[in-house]
CSV table of N, CA, C and O in Angstrom, one decimal:
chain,number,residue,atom,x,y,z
A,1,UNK,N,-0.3,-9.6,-15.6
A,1,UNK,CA,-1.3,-10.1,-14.7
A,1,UNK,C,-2.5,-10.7,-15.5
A,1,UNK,O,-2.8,-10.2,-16.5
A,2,UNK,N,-3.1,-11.7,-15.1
A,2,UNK,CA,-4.2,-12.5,-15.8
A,2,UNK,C,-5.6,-11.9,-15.5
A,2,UNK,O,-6.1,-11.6,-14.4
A,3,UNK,N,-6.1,-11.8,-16.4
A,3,UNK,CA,-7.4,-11.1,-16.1
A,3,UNK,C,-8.4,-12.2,-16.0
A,3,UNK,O,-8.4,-13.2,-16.6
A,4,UNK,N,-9.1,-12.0,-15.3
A,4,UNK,CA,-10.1,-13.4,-14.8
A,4,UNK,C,-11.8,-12.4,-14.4
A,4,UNK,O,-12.2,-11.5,-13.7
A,5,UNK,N,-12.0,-13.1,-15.2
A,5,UNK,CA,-14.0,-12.9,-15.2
A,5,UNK,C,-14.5,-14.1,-14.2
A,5,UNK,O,-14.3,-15.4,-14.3
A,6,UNK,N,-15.4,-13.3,-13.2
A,6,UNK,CA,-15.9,-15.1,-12.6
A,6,UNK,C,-17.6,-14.5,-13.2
A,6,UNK,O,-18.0,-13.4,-13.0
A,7,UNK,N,-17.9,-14.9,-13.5
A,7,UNK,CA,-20.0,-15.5,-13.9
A,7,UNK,C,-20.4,-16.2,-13.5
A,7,UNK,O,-20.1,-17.4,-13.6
A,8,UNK,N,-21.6,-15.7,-12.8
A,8,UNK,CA,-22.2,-16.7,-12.1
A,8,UNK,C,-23.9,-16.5,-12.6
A,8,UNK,O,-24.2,-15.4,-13.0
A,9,UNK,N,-24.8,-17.4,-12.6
A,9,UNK,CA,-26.4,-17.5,-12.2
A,9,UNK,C,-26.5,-17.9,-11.1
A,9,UNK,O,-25.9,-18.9,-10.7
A,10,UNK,N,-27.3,-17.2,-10.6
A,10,UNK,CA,-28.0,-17.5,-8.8
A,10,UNK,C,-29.7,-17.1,-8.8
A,10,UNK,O,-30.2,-16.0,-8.8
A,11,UNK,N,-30.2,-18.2,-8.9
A,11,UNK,CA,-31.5,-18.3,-8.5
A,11,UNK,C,-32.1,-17.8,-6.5
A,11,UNK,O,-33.1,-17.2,-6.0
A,12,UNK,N,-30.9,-18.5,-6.0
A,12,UNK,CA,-31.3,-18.0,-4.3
A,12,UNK,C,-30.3,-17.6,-3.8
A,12,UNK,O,-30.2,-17.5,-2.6
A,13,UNK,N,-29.4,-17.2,-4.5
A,13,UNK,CA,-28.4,-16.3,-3.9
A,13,UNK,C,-27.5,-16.9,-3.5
A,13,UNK,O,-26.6,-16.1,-3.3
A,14,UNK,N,-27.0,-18.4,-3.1
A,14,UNK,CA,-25.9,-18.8,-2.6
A,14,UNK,C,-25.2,-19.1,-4.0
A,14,UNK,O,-24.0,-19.3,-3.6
A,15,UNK,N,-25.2,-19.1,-4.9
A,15,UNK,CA,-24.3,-19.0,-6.1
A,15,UNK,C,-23.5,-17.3,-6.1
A,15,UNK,O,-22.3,-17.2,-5.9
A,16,UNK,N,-24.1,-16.6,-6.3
A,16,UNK,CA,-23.9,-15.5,-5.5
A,16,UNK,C,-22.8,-15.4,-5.1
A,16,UNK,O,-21.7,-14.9,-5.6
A,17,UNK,N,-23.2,-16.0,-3.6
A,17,UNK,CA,-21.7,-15.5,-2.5
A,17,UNK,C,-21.1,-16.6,-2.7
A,17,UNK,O,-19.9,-16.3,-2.8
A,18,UNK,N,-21.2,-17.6,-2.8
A,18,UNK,CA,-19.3,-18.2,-3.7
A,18,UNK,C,-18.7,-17.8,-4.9
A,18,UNK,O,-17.7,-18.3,-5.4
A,19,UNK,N,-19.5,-16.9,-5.5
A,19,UNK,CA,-19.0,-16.3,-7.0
A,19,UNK,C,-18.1,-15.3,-6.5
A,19,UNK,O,-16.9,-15.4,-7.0
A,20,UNK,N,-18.5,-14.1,-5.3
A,20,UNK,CA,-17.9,-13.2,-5.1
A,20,UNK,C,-17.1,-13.6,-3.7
A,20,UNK,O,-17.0,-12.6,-2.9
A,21,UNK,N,-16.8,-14.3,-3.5
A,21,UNK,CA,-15.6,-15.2,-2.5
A,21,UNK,C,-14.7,-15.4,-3.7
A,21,UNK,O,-13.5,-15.1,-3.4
A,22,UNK,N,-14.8,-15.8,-5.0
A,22,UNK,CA,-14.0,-16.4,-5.6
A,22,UNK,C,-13.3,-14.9,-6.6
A,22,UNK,O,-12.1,-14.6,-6.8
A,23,UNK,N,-14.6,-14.0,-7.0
A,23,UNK,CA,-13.7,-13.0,-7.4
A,23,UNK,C,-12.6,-12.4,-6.6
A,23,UNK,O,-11.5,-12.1,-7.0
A,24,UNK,N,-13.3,-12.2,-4.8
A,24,UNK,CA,-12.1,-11.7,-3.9
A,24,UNK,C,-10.9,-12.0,-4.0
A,24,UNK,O,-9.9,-11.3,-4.1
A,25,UNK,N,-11.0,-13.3,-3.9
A,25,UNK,CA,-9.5,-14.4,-4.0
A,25,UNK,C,-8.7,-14.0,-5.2
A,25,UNK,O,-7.5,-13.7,-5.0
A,26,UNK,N,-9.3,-14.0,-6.5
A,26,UNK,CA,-9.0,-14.1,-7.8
A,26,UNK,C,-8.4,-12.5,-8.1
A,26,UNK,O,-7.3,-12.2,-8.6
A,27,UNK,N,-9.3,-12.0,-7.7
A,27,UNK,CA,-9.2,-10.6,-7.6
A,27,UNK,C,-9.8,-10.4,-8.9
A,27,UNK,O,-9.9,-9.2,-9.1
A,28,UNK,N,-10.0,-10.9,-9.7
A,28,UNK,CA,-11.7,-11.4,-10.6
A,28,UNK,C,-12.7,-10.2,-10.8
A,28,UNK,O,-12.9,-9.3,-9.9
A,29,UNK,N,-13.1,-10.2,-11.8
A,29,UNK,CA,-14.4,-9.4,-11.9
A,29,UNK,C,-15.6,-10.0,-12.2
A,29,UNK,O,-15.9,-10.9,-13.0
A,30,UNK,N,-16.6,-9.3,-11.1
A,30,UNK,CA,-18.1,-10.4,-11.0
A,30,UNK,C,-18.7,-10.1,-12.1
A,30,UNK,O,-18.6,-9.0,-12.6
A,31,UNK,N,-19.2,-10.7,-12.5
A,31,UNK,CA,-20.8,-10.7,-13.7
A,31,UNK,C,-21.7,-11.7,-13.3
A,31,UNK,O,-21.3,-12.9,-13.4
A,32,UNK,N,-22.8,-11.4,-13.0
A,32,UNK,CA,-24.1,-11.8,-13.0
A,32,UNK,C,-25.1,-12.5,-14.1
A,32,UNK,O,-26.2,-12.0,-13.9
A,33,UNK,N,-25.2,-13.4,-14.9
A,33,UNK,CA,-25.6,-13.2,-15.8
A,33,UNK,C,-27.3,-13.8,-15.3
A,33,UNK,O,-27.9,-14.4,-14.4
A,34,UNK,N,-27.7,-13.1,-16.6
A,34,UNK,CA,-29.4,-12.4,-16.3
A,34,UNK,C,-29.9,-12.7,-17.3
A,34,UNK,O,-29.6,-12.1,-18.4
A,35,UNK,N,-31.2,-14.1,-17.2
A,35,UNK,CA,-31.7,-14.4,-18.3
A,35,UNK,C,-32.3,-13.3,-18.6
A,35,UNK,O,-32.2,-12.4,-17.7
A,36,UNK,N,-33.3,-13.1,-20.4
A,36,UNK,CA,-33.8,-12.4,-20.7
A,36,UNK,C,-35.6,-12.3,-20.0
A,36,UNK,O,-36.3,-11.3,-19.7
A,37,UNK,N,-35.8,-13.4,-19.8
A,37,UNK,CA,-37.3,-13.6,-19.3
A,37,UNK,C,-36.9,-13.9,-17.9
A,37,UNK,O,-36.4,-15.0,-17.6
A,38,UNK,N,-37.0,-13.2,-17.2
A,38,UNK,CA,-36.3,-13.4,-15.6
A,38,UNK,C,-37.1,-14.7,-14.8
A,38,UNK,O,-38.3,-14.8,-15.1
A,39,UNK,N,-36.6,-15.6,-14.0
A,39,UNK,CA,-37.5,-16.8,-13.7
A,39,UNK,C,-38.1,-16.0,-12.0
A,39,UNK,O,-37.7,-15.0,-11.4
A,40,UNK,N,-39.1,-16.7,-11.9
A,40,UNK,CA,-39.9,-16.8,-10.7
A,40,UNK,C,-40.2,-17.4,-9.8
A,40,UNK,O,-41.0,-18.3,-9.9
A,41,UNK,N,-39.7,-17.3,-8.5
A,41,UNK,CA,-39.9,-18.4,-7.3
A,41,UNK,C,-40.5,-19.7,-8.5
A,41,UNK,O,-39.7,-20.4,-9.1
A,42,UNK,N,-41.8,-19.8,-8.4
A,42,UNK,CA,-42.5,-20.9,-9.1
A,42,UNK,C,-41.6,-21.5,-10.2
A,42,UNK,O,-41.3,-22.7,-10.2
A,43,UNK,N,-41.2,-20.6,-11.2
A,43,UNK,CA,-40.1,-20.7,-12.6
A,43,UNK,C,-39.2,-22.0,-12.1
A,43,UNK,O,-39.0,-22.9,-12.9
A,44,UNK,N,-38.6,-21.9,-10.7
A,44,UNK,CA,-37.6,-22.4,-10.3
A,44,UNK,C,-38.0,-23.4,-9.2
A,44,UNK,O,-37.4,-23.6,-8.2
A,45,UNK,N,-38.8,-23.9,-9.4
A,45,UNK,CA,-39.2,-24.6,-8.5
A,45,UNK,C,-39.2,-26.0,-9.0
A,45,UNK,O,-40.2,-26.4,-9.7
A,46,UNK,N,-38.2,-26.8,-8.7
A,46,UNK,CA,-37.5,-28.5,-9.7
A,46,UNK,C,-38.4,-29.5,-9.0
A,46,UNK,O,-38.4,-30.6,-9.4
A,47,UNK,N,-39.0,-29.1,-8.0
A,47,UNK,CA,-39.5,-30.2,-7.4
A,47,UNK,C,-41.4,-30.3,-8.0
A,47,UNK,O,-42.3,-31.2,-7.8
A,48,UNK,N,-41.3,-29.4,-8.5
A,48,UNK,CA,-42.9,-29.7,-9.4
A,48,UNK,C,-42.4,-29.6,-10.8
A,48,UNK,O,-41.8,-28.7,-11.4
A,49,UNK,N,-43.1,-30.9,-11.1
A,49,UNK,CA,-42.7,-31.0,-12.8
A,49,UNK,C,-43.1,-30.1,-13.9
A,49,UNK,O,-42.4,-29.9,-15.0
A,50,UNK,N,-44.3,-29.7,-13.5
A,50,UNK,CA,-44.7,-28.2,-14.7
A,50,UNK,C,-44.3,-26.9,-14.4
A,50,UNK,O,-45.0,-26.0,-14.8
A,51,UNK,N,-43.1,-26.6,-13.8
A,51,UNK,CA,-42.4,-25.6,-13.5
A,51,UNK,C,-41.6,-25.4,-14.8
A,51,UNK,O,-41.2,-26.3,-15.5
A,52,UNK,N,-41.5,-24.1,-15.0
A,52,UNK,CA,-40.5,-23.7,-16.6
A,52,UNK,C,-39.2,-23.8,-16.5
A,52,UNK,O,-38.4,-23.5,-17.4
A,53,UNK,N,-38.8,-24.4,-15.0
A,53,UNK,CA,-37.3,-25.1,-14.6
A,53,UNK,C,-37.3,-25.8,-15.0
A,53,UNK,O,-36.3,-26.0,-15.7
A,54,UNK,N,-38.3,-27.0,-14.9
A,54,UNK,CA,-38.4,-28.4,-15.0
A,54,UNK,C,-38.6,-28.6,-16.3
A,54,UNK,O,-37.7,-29.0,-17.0
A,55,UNK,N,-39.9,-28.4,-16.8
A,55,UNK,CA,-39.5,-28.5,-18.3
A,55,UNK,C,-38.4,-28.3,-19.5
A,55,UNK,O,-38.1,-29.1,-20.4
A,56,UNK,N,-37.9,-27.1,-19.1
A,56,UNK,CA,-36.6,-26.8,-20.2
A,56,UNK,C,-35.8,-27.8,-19.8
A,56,UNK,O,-35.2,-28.4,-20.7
A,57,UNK,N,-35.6,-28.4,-18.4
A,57,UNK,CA,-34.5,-29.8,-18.8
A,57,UNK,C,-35.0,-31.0,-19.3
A,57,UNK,O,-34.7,-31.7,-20.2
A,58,UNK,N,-36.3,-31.0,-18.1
A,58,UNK,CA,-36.2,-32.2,-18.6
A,58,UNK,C,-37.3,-32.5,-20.6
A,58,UNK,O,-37.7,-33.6,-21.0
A,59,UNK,N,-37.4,-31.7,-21.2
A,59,UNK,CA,-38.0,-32.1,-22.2
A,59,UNK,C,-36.9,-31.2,-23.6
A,59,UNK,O,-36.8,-31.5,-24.8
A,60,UNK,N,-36.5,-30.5,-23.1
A,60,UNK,CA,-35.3,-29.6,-23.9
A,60,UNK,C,-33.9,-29.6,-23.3
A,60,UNK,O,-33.4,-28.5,-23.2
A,61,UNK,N,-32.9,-30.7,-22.8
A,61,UNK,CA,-32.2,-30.6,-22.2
A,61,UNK,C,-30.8,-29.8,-22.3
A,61,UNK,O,-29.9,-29.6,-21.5
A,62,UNK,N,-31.0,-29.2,-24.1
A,62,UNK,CA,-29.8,-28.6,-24.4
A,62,UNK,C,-30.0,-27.4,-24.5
A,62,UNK,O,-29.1,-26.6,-25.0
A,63,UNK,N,-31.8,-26.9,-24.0
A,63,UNK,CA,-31.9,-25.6,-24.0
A,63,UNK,C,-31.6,-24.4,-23.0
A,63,UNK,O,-31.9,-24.6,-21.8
A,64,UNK,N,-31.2,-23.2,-23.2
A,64,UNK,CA,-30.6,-22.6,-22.6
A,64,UNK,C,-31.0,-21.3,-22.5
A,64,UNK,O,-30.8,-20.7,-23.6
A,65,UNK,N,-31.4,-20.8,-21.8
A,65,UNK,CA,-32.4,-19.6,-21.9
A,65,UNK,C,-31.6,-18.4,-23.1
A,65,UNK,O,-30.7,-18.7,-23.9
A,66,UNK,N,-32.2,-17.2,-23.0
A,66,UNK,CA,-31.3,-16.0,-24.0
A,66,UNK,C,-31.0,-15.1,-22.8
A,66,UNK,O,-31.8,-14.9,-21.8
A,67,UNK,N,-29.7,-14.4,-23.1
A,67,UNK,CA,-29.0,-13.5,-21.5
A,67,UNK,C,-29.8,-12.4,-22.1
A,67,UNK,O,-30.3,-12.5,-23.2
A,68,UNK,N,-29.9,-11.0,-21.2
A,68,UNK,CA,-30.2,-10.2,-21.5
A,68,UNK,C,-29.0,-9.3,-21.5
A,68,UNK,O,-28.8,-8.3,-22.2
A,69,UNK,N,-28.1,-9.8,-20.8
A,69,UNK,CA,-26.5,-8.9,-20.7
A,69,UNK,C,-25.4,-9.4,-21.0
A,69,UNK,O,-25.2,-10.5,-20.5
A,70,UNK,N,-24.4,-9.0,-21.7
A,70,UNK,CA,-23.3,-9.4,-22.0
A,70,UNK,C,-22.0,-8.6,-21.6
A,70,UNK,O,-21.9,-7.4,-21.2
A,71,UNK,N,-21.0,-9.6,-21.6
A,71,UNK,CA,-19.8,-9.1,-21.0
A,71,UNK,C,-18.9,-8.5,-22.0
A,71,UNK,O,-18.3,-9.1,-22.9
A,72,UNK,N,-18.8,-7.2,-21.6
A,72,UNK,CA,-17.7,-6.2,-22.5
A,72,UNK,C,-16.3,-6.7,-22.8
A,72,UNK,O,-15.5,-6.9,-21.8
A,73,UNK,N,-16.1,-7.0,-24.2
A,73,UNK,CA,-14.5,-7.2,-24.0
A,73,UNK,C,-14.3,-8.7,-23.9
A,73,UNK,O,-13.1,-9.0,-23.9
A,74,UNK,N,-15.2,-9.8,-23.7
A,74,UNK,CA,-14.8,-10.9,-23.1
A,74,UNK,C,-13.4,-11.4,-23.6
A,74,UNK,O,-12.6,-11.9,-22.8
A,75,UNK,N,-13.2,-11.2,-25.0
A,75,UNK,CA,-12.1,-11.4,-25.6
A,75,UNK,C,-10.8,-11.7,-24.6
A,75,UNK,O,-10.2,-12.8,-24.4
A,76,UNK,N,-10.5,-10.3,-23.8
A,76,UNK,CA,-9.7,-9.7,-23.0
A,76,UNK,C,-9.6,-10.7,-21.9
A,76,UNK,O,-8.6,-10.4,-21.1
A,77,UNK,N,-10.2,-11.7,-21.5
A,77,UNK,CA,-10.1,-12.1,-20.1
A,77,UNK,C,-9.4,-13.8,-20.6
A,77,UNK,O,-9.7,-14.3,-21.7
A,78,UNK,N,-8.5,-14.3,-19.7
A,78,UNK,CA,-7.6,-15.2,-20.2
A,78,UNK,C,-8.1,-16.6,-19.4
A,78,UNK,O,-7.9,-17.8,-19.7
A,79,UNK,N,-9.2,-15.9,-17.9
A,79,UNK,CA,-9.4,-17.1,-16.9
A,79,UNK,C,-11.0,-16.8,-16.8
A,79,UNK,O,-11.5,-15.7,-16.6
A,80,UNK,N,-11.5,-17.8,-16.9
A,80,UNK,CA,-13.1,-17.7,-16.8
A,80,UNK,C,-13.6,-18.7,-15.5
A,80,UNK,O,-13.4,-19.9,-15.5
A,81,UNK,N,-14.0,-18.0,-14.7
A,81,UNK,CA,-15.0,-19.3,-14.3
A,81,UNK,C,-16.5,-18.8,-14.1
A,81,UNK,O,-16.9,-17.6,-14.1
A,82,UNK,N,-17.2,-20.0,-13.9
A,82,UNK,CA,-18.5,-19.9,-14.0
A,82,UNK,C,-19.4,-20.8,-13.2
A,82,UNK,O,-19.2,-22.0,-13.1
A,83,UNK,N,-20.4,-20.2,-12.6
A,83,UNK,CA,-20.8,-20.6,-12.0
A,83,UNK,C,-22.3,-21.2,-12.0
A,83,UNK,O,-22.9,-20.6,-12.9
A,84,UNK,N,-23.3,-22.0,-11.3
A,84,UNK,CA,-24.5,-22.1,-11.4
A,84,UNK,C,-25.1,-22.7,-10.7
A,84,UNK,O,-24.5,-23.5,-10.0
A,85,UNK,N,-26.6,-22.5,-10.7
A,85,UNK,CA,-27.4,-23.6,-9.4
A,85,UNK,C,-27.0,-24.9,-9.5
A,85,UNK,O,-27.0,-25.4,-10.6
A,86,UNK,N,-26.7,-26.0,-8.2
A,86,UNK,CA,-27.3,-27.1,-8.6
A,86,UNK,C,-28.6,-27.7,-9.5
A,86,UNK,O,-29.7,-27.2,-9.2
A,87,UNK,N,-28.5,-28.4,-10.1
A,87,UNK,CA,-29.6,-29.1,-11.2
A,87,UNK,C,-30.6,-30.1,-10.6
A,87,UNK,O,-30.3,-31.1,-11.3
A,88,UNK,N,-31.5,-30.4,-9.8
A,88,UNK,CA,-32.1,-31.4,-9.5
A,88,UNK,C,-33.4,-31.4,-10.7
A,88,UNK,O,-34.1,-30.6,-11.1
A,89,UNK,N,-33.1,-33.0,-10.9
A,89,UNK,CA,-34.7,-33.3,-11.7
A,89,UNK,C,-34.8,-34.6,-11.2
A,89,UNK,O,-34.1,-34.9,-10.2
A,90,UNK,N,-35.6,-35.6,-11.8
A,90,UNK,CA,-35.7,-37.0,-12.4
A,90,UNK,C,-36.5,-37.2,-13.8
A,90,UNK,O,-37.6,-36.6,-13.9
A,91,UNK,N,-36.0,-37.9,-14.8
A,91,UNK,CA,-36.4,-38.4,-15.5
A,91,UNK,C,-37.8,-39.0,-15.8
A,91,UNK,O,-38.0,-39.7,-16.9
């Protein structure tokens, strides 16, 4: 049998529940992943430009926060999926 990890980030929760729709299906194990500096309503907020959402793309776009949690074993899992917020900015 194929072992399958699904990972998701969810800032408002609908990443969330199609992460764990897809483990159900998969029959999948959920992981959460959880930056180290957790963001904040404001943190995430794309539609004001000095938000610490907005900046890390748009002025660091290959930056990537640090997790605070990692997945045991990942070695072991053959099917990954992953998941994440939609991205809105502009340039």
């Amino acid at each position: 049998m194929t072992k399958i990890l699904v990972a998701y980030f969810s800032a408002s929760g609908e990443t969330r529940k199609v992460a764990k729709k897809i483990a159900q299906a998969t029959k999948g194990n959920l992981y959460e992943i959880q930056p180290e500096i957790p963001y904040s309503d404001a943190d995430l907020n794309w539609h004001d430009s000095k938000s610490r959402s907005s900046i890390e793309m748009k002025e660091h776009p290959e930056f990537r926060p640090a997790i605070s949690n990692r997945v045991d074993h990942m070695e072991t899992y053959e099917t990954i999926f992953i998941g994440f917020p939609k991205m809105e900015y502009s340039l």
